[in-house]
mmCIF file of C-alpha atoms in Angstrom:
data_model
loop_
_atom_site.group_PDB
_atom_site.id
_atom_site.type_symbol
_atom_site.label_atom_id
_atom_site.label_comp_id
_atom_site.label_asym_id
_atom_site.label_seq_id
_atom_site.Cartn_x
_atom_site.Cartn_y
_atom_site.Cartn_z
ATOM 1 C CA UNK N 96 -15.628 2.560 -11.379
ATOM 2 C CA UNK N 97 -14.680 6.298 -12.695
ATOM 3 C CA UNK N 98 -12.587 6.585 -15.277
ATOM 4 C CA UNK N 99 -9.888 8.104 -13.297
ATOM 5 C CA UNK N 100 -10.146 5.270 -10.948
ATOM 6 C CA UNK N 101 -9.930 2.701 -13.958
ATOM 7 C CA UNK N 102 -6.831 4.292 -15.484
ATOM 8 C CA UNK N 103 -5.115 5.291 -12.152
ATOM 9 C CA UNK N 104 -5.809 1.080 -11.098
ATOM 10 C CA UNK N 105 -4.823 -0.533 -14.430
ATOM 11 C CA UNK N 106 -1.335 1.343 -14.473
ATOM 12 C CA UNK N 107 0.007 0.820 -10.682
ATOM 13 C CA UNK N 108 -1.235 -2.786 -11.594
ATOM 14 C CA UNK N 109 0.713 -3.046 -14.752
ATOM 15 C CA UNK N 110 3.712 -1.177 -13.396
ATOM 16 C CA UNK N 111 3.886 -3.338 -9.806
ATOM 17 C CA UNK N 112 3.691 -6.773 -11.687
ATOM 18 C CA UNK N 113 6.668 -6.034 -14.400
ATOM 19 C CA UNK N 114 8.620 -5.261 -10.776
ATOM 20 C CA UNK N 115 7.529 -8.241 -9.504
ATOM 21 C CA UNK N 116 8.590 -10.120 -11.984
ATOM 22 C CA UNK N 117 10.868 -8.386 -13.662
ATOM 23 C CA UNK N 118 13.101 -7.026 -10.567
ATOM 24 C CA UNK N 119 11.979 -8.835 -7.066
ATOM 25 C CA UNK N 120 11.697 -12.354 -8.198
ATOM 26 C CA UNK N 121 15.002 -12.541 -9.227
ATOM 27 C CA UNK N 122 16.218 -11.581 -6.137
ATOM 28 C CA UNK N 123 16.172 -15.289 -5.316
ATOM 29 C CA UNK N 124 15.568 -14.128 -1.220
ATOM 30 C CA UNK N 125 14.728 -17.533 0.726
ATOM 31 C CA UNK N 126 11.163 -18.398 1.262
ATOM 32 C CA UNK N 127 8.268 -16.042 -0.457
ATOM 33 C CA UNK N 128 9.162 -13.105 -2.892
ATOM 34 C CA UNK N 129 8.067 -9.508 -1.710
ATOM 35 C CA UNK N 130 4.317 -9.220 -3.493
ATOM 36 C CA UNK N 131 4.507 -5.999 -4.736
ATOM 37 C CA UNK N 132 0.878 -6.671 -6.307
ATOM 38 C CA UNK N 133 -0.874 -7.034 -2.952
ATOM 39 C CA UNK N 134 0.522 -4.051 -1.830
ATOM 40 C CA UNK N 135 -0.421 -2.542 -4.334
ATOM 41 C CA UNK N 136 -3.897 -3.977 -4.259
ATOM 42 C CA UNK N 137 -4.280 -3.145 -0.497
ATOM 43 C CA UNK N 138 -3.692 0.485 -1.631
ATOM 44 C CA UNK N 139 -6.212 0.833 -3.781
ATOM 45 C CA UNK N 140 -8.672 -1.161 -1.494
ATOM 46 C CA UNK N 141 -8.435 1.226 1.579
ATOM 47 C CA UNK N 142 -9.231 4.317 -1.055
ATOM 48 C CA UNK N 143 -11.831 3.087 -3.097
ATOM 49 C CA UNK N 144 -13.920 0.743 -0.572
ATOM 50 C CA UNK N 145 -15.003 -3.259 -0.298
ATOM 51 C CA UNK N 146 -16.004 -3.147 -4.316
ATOM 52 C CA UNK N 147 -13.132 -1.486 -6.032
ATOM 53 C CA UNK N 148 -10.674 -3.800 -3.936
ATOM 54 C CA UNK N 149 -12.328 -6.634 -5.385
ATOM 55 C CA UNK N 150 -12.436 -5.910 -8.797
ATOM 56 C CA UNK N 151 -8.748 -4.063 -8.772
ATOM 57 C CA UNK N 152 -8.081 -7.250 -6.853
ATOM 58 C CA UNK N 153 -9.201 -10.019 -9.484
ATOM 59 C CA UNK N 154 -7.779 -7.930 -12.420
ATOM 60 C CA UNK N 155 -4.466 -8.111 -10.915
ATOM 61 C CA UNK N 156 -4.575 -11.713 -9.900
ATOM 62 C CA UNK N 157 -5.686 -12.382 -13.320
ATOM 63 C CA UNK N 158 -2.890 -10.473 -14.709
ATOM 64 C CA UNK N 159 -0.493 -12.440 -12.100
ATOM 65 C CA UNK N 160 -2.068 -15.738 -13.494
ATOM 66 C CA UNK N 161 -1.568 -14.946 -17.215
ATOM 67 C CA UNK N 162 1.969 -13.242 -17.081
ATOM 68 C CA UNK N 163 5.616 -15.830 -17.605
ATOM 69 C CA UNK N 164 6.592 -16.977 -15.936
ATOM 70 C CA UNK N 165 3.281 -18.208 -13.757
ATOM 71 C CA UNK N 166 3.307 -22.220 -13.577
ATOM 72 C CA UNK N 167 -0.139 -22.368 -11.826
ATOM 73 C CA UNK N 168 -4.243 -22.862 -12.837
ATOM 74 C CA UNK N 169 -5.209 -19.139 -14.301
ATOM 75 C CA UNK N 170 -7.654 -17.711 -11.936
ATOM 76 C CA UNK N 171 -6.572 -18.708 -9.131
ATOM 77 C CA UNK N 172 -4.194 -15.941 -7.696
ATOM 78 C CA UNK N 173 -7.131 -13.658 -9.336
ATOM 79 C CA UNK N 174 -10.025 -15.753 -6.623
ATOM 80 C CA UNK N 175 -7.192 -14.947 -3.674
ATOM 81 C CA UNK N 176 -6.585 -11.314 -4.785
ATOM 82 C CA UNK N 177 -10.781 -10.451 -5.281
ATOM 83 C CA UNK N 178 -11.146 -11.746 -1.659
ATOM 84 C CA UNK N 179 -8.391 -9.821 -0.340
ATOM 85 C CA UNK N 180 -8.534 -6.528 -1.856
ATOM 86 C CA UNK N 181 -12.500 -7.130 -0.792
ATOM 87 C CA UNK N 182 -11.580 -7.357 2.706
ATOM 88 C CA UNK N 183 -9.120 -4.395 2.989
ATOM 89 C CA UNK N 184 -11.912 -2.684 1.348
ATOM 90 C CA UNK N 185 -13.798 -2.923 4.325
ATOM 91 C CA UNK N 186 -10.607 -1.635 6.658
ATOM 92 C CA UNK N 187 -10.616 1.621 4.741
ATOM 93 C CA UNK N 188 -10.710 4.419 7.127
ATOM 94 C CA UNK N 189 -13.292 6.524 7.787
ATOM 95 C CA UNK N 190 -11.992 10.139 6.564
ATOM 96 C CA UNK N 191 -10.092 8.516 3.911
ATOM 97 C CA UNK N 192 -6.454 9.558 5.989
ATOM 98 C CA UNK N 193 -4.332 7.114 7.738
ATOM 99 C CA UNK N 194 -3.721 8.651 11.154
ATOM 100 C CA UNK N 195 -1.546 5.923 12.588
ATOM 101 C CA UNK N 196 0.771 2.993 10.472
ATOM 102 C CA UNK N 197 -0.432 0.366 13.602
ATOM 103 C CA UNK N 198 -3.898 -0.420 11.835
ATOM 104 C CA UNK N 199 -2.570 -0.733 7.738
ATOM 105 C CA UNK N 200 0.479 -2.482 9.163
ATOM 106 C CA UNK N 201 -1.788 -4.846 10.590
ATOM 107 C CA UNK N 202 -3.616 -5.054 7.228
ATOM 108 C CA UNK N 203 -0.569 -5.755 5.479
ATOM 109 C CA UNK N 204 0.615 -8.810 7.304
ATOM 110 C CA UNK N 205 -2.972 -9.834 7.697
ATOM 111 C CA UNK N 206 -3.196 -9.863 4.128
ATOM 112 C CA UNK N 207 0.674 -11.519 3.059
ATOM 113 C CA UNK N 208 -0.848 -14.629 5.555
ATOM 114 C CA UNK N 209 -4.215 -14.546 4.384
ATOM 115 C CA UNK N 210 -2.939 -14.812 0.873
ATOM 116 C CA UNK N 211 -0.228 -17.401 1.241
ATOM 117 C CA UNK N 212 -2.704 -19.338 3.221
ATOM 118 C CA UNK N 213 -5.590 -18.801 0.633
ATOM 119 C CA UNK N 214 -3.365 -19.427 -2.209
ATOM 120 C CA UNK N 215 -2.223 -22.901 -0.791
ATOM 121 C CA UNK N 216 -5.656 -23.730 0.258
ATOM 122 C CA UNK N 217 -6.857 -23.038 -3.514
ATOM 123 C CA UNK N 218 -3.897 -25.130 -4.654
ATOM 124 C CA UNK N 219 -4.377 -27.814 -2.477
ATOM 125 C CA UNK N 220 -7.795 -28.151 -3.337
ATOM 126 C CA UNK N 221 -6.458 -28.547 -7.549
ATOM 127 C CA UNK N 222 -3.894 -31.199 -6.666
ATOM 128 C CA UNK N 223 -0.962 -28.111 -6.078
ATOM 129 C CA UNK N 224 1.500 -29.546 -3.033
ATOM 130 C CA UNK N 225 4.379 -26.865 -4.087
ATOM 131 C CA UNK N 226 3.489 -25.461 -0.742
ATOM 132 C CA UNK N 227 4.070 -28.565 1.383
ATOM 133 C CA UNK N 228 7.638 -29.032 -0.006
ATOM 134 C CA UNK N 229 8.543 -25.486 0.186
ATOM 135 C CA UNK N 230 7.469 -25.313 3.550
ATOM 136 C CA UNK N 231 3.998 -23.673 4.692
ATOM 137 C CA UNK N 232 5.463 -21.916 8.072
ATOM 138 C CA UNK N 233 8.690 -20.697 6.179
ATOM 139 C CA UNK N 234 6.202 -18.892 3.399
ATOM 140 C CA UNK N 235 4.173 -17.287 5.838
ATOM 141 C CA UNK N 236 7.023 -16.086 7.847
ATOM 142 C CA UNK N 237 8.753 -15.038 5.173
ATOM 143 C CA UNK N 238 5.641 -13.123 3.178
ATOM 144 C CA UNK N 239 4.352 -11.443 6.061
ATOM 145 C CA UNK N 240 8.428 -9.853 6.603
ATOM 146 C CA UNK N 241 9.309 -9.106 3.284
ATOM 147 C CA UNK N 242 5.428 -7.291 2.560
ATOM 148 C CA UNK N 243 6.035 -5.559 6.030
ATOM 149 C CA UNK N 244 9.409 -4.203 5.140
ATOM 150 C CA UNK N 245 8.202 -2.811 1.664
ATOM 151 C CA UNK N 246 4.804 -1.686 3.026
ATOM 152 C CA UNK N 247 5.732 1.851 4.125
ATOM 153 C CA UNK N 248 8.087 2.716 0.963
ATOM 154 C CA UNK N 249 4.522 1.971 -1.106
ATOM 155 C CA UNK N 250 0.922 1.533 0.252
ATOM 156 C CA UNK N 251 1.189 5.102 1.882
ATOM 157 C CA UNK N 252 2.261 6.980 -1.579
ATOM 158 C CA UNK N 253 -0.134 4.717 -3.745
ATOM 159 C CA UNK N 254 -3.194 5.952 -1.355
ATOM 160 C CA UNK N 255 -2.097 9.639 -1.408
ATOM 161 C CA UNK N 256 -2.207 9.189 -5.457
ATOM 162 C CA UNK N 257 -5.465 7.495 -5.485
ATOM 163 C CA UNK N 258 -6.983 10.341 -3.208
ATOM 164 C CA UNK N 259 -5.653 13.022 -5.394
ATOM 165 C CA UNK N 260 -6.928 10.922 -8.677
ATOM 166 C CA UNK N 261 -10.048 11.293 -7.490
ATOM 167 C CA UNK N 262 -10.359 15.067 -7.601
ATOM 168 C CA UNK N 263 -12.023 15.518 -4.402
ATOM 169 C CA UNK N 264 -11.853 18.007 -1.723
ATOM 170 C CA UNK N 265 -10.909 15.277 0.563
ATOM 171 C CA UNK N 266 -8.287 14.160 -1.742
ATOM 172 C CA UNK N 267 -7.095 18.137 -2.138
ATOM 173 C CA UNK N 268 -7.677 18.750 1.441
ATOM 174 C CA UNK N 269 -5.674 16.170 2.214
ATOM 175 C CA UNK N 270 -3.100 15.715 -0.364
ATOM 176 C CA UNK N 271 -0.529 18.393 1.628
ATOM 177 C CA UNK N 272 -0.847 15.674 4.628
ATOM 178 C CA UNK N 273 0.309 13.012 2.627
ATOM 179 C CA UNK N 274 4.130 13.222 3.216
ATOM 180 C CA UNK N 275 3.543 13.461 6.978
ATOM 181 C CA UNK N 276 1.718 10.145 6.591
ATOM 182 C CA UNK N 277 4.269 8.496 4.924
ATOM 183 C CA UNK N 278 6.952 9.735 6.959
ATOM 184 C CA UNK N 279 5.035 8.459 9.741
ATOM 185 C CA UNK N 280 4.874 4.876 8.197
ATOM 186 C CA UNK N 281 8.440 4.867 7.052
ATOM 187 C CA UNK N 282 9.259 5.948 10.938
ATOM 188 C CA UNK N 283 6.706 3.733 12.297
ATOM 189 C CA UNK N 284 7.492 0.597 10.039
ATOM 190 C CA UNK N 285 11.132 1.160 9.778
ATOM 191 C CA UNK N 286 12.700 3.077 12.919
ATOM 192 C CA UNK N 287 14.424 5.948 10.528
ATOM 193 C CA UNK N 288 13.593 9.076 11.411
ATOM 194 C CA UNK N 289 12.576 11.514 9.155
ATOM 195 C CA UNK N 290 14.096 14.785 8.734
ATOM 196 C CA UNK N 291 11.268 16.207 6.420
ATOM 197 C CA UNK N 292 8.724 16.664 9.288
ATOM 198 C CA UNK N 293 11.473 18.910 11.489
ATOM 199 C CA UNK N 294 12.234 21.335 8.813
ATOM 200 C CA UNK N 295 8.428 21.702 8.889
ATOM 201 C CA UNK N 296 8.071 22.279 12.150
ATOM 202 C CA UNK N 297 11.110 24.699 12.104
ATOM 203 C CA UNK N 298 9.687 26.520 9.424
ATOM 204 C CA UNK N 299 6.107 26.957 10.929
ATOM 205 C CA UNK N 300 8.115 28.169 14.656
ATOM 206 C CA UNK N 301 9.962 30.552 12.930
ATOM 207 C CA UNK N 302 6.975 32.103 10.314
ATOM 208 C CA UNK N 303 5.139 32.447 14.134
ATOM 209 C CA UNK N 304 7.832 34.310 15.764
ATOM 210 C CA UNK N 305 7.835 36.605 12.715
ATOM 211 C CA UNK N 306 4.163 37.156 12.377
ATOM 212 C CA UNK N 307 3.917 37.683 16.447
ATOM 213 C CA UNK N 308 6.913 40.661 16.104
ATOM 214 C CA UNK N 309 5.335 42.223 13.098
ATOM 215 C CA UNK N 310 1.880 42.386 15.184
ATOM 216 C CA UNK N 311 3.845 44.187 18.369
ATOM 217 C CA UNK N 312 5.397 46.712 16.003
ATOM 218 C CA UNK N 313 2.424 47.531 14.822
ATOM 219 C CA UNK N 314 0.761 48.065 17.945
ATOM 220 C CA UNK N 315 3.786 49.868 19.523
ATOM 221 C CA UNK N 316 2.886 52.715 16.310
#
């Protein structure tokens, strides 16, 4: 990995776990806690491909194993992390730009199961049965909601900053686009509508009907 990539990774990933453990798992909300750290992962994933979501992926696991107050074997929120930021890798779009929220939506809750499942499984395989008290149906309800509802306030930003880390044309030629793709997650995921993308449009009628009455007058001289 670049060093822009490496320095651009290792602070979202530092930043999103003091959140997570600082600010949203003290929000005592039944069932899972918002992961904050996959989304982040799942970010970085569909920008950098299959093998940067996999390292990114068991770095921030490992971090998530090591930090307080973790109670579980270290490593093994890093094994569920490598697999999943592997496997968004390989959802990354084509052109590097999200045109619709219905396929990364569909990532994200793929991944909050996937992870509560794969975290359980790992756990279950140690001698871990936290997740049979707690309730496996309630967790993966829960996970996939709470990661759905934060999705669009995050993963669309994160991958706009990734692309423009990069220093790319793609990443320039795209990096004007990015608030139209966020607004179209956070109207997608959330039902608000955004009032960004009107002025926009308003602006680009009005700088037409000016340009198209500057051309008459000239042709009327």
């Amino acid at each position: 990995m670049r060093f822009n990539r490496l320095l651009l990774s290792a602070t979202l990933v530092v930043v999103s776990l003091v959140i997570q453990v600082s600010v949203l798992a003290r929000l005592h909300l039944p069932g899972a806690v918002p992961d904050l750290v996959l989304l982040t992962v799942l970010a970085l994933a569909m920008v950098y491909g299959h093998v940067g979501g996999a390292l990114i992926g068991f770095a921030a696991g490992l971090l998530a194993d090591l930090a307080p107050p973790a109670d579980h074997a270290a490593g093994r929120y890093a094994l569920v992390l490598c697999v999943i930021g592997y496997l968004a890798g390989l959802a990354r779009p084509e052109n590097g730009q999200l045109k619709s929220a219905t396929g990364p939506m569909a990532v994200v809750v793929a991944a909050a199961v996937g992870s509560t499942l794969l975290y359980a499984g790992v756990g279950a395989l140690v001698g871990d049965t936290a997740a049979r008290h707690v309730g496996l149906g309630s967790l993966l309800f829960t996970a996939a909601l709470y990661d759905l509802l934060l999705a669009p306030f995050v993963v669309p930003g994160l991958m706009a900053l990734a692309r423009r880390s990069e220093g790319s044309p793609l990443g320039d030629s795209n990096g004007a686009k990015a608030s139209d793709v966020s607004s179209g997650w956070l109207a997608s995921g959330t039902g608000l509508r955004i009032g960004s993308q009107r002025g926009h449009r308003v602006k680009a009628a009005r700088a037409r009907v000016a340009r198209a009455g500057r051309i008459k007058g000239v042709k009327r001289l």
